[in-house]
PDB file of C-alpha atoms and ligand atoms in Angstrom:
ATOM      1  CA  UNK A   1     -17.808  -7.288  12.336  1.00  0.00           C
ATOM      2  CA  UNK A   2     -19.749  -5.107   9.589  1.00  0.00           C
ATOM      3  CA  UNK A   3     -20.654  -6.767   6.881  1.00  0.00           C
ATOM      4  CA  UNK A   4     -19.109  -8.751   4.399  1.00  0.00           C
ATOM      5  CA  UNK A   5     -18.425  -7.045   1.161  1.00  0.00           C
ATOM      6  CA  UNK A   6     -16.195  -8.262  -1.987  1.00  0.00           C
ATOM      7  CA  UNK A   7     -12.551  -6.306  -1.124  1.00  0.00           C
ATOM      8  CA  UNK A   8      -9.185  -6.422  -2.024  1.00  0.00           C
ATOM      9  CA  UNK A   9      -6.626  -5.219   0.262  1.00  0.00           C
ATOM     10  CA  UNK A  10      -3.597  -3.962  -1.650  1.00  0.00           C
ATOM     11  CA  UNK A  11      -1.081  -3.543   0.888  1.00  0.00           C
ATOM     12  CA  UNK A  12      -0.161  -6.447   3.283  1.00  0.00           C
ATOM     13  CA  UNK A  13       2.968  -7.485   4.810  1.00  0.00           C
ATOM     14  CA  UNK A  14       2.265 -11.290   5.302  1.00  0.00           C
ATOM     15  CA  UNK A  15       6.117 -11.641   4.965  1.00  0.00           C
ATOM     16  CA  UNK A  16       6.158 -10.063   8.459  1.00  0.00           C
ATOM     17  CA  UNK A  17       7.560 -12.598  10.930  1.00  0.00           C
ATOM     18  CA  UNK A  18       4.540 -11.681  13.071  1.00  0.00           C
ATOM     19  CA  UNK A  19       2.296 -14.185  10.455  1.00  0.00           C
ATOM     20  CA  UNK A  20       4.825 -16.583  10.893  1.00  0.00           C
ATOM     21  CA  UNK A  21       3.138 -20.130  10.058  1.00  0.00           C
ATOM     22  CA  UNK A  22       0.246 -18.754  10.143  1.00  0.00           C
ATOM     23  CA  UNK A  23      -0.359 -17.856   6.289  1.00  0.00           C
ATOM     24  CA  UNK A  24      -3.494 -20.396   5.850  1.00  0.00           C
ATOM     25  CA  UNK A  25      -5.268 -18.839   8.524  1.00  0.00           C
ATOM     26  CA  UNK A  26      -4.986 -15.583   7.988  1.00  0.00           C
ATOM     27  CA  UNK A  27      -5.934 -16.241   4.257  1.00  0.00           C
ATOM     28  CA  UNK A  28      -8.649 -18.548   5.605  1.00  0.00           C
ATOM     29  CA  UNK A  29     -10.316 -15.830   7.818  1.00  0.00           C
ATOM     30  CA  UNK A  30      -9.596 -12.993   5.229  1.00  0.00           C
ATOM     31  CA  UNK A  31     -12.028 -14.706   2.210  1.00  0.00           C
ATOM     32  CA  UNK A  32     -14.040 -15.263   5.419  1.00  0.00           C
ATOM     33  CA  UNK A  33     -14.322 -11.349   5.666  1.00  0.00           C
ATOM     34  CA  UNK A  34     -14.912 -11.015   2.088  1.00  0.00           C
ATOM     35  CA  UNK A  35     -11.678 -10.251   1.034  1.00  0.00           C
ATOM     36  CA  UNK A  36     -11.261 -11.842  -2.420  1.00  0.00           C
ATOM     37  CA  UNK A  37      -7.647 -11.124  -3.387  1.00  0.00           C
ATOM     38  CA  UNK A  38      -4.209  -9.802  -1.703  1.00  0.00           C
ATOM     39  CA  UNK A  39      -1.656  -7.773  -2.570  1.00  0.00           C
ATOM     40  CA  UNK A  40       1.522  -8.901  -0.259  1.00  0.00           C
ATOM     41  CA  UNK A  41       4.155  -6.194  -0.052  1.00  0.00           C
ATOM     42  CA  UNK A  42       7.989  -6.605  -0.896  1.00  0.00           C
ATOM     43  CA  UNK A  43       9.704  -4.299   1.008  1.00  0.00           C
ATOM     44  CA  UNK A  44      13.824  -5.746   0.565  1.00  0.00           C
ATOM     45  CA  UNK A  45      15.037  -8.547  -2.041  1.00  0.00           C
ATOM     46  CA  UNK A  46      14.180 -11.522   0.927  1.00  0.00           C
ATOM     47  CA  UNK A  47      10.618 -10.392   1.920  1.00  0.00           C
ATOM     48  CA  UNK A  48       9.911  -9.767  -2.160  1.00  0.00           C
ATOM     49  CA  UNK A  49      10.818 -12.877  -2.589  1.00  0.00           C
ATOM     50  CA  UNK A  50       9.341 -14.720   0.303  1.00  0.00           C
ATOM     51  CA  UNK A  51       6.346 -12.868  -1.287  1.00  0.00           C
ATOM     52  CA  UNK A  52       6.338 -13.986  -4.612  1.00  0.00           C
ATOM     53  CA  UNK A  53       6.775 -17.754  -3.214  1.00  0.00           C
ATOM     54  CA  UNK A  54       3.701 -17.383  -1.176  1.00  0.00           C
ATOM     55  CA  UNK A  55       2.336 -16.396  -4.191  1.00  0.00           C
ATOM     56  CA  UNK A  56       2.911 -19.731  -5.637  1.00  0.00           C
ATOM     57  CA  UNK A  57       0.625 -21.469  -2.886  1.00  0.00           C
ATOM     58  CA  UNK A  58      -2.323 -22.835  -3.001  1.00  0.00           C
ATOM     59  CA  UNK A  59      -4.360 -20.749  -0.241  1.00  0.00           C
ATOM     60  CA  UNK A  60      -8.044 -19.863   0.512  1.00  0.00           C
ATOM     61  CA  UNK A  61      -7.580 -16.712  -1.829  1.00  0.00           C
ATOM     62  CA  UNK A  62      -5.511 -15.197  -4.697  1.00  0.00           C
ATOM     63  CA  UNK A  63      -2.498 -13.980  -3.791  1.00  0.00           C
ATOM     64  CA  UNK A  64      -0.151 -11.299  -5.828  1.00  0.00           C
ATOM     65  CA  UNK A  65       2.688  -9.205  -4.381  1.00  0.00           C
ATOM     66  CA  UNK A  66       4.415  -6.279  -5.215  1.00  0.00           C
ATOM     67  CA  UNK A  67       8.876  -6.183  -5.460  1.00  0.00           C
ATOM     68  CA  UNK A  68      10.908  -3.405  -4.599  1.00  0.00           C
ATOM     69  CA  UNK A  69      12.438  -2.037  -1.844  1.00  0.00           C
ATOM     70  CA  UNK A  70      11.244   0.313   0.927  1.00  0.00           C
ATOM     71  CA  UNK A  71      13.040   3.499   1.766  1.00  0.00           C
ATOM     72  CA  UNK A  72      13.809   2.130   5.276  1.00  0.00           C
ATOM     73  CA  UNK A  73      16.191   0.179   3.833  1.00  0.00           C
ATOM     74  CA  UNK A  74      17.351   2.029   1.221  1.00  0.00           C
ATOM     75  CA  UNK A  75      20.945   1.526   2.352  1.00  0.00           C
ATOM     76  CA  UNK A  76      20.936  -1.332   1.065  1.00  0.00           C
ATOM     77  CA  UNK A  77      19.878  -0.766  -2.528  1.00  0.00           C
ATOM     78  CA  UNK A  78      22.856  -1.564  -5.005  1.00  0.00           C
ATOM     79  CA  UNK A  79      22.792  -2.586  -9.203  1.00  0.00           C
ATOM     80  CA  UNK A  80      22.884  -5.838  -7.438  1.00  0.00           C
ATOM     81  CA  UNK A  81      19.752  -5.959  -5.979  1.00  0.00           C
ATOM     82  CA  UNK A  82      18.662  -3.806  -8.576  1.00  0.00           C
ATOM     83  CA  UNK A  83      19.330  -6.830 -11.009  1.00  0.00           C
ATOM     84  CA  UNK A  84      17.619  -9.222  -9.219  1.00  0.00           C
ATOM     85  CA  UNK A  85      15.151  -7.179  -8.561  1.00  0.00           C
ATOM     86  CA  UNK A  86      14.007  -6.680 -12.315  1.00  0.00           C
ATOM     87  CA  UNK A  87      14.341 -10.036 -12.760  1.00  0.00           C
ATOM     88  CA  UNK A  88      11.874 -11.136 -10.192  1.00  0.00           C
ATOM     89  CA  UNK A  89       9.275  -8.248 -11.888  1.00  0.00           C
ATOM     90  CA  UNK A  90       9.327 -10.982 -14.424  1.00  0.00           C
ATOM     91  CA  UNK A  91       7.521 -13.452 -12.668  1.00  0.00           C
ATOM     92  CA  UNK A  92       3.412 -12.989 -13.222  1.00  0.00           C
ATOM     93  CA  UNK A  93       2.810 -13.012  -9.473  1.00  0.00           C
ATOM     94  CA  UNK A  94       4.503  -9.828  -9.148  1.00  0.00           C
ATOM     95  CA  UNK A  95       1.863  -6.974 -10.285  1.00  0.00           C
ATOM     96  CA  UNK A  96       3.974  -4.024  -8.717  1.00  0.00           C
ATOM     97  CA  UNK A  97       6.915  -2.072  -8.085  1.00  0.00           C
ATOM     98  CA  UNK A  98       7.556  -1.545  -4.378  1.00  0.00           C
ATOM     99  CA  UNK A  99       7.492  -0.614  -1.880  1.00  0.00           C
ATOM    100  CA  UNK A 100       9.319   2.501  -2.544  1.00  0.00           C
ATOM    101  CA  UNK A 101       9.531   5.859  -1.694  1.00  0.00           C
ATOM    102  CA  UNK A 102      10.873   8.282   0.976  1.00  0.00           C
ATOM    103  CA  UNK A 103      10.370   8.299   4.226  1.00  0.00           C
ATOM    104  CA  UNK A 104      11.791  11.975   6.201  1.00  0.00           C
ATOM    105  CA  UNK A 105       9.977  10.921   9.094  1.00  0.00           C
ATOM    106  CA  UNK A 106      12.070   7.937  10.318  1.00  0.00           C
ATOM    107  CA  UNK A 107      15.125   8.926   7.903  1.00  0.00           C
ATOM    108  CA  UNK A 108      16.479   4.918   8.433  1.00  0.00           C
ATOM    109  CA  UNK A 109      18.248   4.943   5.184  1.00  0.00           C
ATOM    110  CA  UNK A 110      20.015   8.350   5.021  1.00  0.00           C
ATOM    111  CA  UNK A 111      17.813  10.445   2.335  1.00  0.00           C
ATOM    112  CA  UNK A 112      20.230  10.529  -0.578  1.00  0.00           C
ATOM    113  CA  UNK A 113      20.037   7.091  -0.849  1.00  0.00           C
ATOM    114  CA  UNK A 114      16.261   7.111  -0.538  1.00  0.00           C
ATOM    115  CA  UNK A 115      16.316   9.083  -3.540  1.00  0.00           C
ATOM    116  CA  UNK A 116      18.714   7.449  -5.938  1.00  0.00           C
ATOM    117  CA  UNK A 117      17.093   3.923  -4.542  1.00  0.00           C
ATOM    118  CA  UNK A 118      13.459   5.850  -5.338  1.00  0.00           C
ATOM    119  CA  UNK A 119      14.355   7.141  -8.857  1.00  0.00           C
ATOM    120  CA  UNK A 120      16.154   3.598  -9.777  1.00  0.00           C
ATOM    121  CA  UNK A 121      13.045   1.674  -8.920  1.00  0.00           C
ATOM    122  CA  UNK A 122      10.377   4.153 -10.937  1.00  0.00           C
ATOM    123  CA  UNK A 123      12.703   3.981 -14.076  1.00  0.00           C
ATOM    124  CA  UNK A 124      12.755   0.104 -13.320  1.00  0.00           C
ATOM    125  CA  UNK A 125       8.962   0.097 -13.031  1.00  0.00           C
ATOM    126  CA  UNK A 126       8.711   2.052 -16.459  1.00  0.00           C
ATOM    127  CA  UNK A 127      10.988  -0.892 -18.154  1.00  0.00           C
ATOM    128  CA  UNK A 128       8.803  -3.277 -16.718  1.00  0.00           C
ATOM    129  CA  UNK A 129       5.951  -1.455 -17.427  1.00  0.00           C
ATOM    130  CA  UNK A 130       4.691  -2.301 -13.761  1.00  0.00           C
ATOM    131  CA  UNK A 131       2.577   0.306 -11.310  1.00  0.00           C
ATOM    132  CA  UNK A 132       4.020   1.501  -8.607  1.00  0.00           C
ATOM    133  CA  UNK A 133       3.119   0.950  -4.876  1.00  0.00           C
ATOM    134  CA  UNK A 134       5.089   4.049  -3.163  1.00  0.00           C
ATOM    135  CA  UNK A 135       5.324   5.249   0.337  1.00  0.00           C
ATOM    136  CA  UNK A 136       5.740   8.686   1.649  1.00  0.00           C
ATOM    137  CA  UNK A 137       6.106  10.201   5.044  1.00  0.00           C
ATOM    138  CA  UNK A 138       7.483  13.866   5.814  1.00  0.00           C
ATOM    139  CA  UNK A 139       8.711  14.292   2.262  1.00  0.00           C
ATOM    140  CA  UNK A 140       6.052  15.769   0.378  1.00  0.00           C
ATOM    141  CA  UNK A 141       8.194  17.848  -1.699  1.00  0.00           C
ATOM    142  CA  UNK A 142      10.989  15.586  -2.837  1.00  0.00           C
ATOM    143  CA  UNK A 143       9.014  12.723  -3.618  1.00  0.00           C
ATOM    144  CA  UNK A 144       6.312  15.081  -5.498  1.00  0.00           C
ATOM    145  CA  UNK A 145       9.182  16.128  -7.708  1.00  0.00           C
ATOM    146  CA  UNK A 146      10.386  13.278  -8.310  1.00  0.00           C
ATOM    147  CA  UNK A 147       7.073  11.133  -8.901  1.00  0.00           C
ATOM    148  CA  UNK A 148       6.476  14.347 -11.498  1.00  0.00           C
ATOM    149  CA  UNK A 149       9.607  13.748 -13.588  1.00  0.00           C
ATOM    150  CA  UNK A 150       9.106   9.669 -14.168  1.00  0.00           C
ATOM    151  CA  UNK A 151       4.824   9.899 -14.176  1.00  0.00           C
ATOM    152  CA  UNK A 152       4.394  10.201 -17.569  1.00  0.00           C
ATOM    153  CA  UNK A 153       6.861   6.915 -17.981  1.00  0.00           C
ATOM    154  CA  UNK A 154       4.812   4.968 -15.499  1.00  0.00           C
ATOM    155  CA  UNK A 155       1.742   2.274 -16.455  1.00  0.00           C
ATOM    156  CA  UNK A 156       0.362   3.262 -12.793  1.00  0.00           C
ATOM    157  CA  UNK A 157       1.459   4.826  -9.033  1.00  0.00           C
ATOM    158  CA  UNK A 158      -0.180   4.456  -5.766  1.00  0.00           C
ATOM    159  CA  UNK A 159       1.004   6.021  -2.994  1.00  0.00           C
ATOM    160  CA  UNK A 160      -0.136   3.554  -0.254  1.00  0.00           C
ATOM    161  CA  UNK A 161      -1.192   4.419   3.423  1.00  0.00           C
ATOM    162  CA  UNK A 162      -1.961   8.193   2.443  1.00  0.00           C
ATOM    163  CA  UNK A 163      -1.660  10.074   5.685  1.00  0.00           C
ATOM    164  CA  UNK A 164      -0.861  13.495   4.437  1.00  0.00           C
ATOM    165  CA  UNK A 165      -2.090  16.985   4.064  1.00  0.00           C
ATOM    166  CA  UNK A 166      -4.385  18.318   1.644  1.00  0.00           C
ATOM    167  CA  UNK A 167      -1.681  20.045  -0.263  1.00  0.00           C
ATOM    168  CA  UNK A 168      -0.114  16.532  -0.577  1.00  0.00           C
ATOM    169  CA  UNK A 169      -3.536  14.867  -1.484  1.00  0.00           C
ATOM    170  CA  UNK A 170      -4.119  16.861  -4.552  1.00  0.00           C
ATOM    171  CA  UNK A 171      -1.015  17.246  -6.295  1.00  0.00           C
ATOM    172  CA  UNK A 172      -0.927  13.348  -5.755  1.00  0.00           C
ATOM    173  CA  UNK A 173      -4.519  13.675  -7.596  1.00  0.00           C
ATOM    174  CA  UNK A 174      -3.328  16.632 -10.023  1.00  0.00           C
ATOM    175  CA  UNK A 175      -0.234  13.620 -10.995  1.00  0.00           C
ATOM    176  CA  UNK A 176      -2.995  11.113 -11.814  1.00  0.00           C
ATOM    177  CA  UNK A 177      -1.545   9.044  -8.596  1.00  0.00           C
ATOM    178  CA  UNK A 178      -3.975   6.474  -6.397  1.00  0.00           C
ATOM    179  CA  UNK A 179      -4.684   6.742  -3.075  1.00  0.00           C
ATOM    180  CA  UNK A 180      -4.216   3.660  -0.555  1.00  0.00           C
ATOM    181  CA  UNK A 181      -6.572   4.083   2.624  1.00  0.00           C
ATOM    182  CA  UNK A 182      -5.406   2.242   5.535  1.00  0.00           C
ATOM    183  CA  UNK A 183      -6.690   1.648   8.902  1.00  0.00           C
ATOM    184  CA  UNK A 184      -5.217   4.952  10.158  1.00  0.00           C
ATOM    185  CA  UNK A 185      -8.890   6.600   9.108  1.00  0.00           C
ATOM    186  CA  UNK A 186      -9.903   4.576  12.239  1.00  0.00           C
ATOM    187  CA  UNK A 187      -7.941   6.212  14.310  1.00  0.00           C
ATOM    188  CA  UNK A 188      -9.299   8.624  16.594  1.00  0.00           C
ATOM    189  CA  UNK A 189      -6.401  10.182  17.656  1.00  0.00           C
ATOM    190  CA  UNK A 190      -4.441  11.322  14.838  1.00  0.00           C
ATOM    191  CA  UNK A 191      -7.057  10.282  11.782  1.00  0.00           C
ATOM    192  CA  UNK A 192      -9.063  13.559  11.599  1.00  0.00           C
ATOM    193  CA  UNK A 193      -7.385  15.101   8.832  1.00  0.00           C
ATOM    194  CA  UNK A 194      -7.770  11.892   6.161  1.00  0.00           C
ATOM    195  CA  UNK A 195     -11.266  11.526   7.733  1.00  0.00           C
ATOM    196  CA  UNK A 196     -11.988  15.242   6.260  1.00  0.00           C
ATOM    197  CA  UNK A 197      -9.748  14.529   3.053  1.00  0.00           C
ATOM    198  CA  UNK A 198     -11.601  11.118   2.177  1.00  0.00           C
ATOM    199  CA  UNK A 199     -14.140  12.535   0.492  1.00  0.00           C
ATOM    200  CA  UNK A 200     -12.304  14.355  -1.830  1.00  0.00           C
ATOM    201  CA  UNK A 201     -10.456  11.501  -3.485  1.00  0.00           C
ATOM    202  CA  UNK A 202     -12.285  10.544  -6.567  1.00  0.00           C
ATOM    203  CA  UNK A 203     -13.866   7.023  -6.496  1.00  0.00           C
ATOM    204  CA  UNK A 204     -11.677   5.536  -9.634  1.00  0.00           C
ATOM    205  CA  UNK A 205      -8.256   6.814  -7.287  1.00  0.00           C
ATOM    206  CA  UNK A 206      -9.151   5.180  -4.304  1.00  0.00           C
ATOM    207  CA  UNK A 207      -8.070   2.203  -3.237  1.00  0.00           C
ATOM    208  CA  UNK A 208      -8.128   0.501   0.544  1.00  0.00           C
ATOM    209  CA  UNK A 209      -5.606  -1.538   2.217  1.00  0.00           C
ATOM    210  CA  UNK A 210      -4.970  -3.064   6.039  1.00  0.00           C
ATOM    211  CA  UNK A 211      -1.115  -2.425   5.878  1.00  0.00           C
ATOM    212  CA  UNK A 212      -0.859  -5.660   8.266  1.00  0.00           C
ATOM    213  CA  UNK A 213       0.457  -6.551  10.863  1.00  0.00           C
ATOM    214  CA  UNK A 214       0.425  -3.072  11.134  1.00  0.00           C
ATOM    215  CA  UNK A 215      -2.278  -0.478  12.294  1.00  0.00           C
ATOM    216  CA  UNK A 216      -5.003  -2.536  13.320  1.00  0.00           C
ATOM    217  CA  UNK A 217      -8.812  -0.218  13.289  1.00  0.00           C
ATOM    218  CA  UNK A 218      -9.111   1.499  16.330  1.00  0.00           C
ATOM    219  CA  UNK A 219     -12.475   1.069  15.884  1.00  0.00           C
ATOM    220  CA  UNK A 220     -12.568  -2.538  16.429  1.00  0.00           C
ATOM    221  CA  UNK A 221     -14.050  -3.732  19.644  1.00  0.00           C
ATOM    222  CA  UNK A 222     -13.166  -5.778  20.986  1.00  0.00           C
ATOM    223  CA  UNK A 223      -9.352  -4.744  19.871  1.00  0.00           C
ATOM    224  CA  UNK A 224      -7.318  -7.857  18.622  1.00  0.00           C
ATOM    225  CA  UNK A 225      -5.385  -9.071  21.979  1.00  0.00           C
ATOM    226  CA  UNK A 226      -1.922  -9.218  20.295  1.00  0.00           C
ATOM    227  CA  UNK A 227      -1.963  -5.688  18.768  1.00  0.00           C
ATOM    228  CA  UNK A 228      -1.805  -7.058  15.595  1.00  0.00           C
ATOM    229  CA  UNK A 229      -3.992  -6.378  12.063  1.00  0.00           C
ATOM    230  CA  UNK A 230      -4.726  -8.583   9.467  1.00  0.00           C
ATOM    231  CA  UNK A 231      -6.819  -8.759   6.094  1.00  0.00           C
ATOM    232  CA  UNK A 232      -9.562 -10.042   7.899  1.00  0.00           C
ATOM    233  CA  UNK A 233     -10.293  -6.962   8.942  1.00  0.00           C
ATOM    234  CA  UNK A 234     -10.332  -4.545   5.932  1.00  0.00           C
ATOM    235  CA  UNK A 235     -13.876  -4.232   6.402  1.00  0.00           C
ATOM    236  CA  UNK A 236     -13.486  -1.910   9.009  1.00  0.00           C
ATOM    237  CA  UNK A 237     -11.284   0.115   6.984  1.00  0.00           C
ATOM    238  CA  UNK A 238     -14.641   0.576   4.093  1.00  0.00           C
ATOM    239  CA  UNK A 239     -17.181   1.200   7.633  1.00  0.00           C
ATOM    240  CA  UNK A 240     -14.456   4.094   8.529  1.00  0.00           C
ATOM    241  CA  UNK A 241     -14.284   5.475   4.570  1.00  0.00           C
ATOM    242  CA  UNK A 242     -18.158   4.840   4.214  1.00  0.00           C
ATOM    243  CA  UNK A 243     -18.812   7.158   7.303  1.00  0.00           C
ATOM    244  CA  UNK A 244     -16.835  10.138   5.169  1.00  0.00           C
ATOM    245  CA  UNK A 245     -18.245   9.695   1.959  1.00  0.00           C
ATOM    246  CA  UNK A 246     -21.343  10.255   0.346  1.00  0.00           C
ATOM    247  CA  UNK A 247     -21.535   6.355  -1.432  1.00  0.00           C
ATOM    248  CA  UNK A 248     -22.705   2.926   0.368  1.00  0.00           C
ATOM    249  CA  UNK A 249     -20.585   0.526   1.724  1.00  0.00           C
ATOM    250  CA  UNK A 250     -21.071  -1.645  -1.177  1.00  0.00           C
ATOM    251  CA  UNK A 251     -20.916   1.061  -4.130  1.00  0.00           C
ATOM    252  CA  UNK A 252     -17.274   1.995  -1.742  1.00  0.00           C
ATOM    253  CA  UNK A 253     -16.708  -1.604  -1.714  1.00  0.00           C
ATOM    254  CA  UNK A 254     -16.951  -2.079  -5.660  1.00  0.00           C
ATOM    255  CA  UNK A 255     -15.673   0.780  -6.694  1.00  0.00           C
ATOM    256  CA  UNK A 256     -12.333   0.079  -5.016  1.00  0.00           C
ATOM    257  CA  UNK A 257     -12.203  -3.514  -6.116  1.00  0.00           C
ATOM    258  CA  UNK A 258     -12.432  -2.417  -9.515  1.00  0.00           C
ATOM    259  CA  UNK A 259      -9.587  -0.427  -9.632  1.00  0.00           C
ATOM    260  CA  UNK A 260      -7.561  -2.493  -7.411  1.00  0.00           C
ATOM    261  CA  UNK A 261      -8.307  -4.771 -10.600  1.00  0.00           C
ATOM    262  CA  UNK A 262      -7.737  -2.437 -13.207  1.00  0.00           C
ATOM    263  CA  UNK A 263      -4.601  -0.934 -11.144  1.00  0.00           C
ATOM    264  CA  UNK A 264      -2.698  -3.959 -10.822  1.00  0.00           C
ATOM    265  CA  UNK A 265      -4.097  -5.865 -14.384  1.00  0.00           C
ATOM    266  CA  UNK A 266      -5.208  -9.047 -12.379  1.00  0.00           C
TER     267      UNK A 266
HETATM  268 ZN1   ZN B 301       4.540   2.096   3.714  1.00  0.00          ZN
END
């Protein structure tokens, strides 16, 4: 395990039923890691809210949440949810807008609807004068266009688990967007292109993130036996960043905290 280093890991989806009674001890060995505060991601009206009750707990570490809904299941995005959605935004736990996005890639929500639930939630966001936590796969394009037209609206956008070109990477920078690193610049396999497009993401943009239960560092070893990540291990996330940048660990570490601080106003 590298070592311990203050972080805050934006996007995790302890809602997951894969954390399932388990919320204590994940916590418990996260501020173990050095993680000092979550971000838990809504990603439909029940997980968003699930989220903002864990908020309410008393765990090993603070605990925020974004609400919103993800374009997997955009389908389901009416006014309804819509409503309820702006009135959860109200509680203080809730520090973002999200996740939202598009998503061409798995195309689970047919792609009109990703875009009218999209646009709905960044004029919502501007209302509520939240950030945004977006996602984007395969959809450069759309969702660049459409981030363009609300941007100037918005108190803050993110677009979380960057995996994309370097086209995509700077006109996200050239909008003023973050950048949410994920575990993915572990990966051997498919990683090289973020490893090479790190370094180009300016210090106050950058922001890391485990995405749990999701992607867990392929550079762990030994590799978690149920396949699973958590946000105990975000520090392998800053080793992976560290080794494609020119900064320490612990300037890395810092600088992203800061912003994750500044980004979300805790
Ligand atoms: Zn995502």
């Amino acid at each position: 395990m590298p070592a311990p280093h203050s972080l805050i890991d934006i996007g995790v989806n302890l809602t997951n039923r894969r954390f399932a009674g388990e919320h204590g001890d994940i916590l418990q060995r996260a501020a173990a890691a050095g993680v000092e505060s979550v971000v838990i991601t809504g990603t439909d009206m029940a997980s968003s809210r699930a989220a903002a009750q864990l908020c309410a707990q008393d765990f090993a570490l603070p605990c925020y949440c974004t609400g919103g809904i993800h374009p997997h299941a955009a389908k389901t995005c009416d006014s309804a949810q819509l409503q309820q959605l702006e009135q959860l935004a109200q509680l203080p736990a809730v520090v973002a807008i999200g996740e939202t996005g598009l998503d061409f890639n798995r195309d689970f929500s047919p792609r009109p609807q990703q875009i009218r639930a999209f646009e709905a939630q960044l004029a919502l966001a501007a209302r509520c004068k939240l950030p945004v936590f977006m996602h984007e796969r395969d959809s450069h394009s759309h969702f660049k266009a459409i981030v363009k037209q609300y941007r100037d609206q918005l108190a803050g956008a993110v677009v979380h688990c960057f995996t994309g070109s370097r086209t995509a990477l700077f006109d996200y920078l050239d909008l003023d967007l973050h950048i949410g690193i994920t575990g993915w610049i572990c990966d051997e396999r498919r990683g090289g292109e973020l490893q090479q497009l790190v370094r180009h993401i300016p210090l106050q943009r950058l922001m890391l993130e485990t995405d749990a239960p999701y992607l867990p560092p392929r550079t762990m070893s030994p590799k978690p036996r149920n396949g699973r990540n958590e946000p105990a291990f975000l520090p392998y996330v800053l080793a992976a960043v560290e080794q494609h940048r020119p900064e320490s660990a612990a300037q890395i570490a810092a600088a992203t905290s800061d912003t994750a601080r500044r980004f979300f106003r805790f």
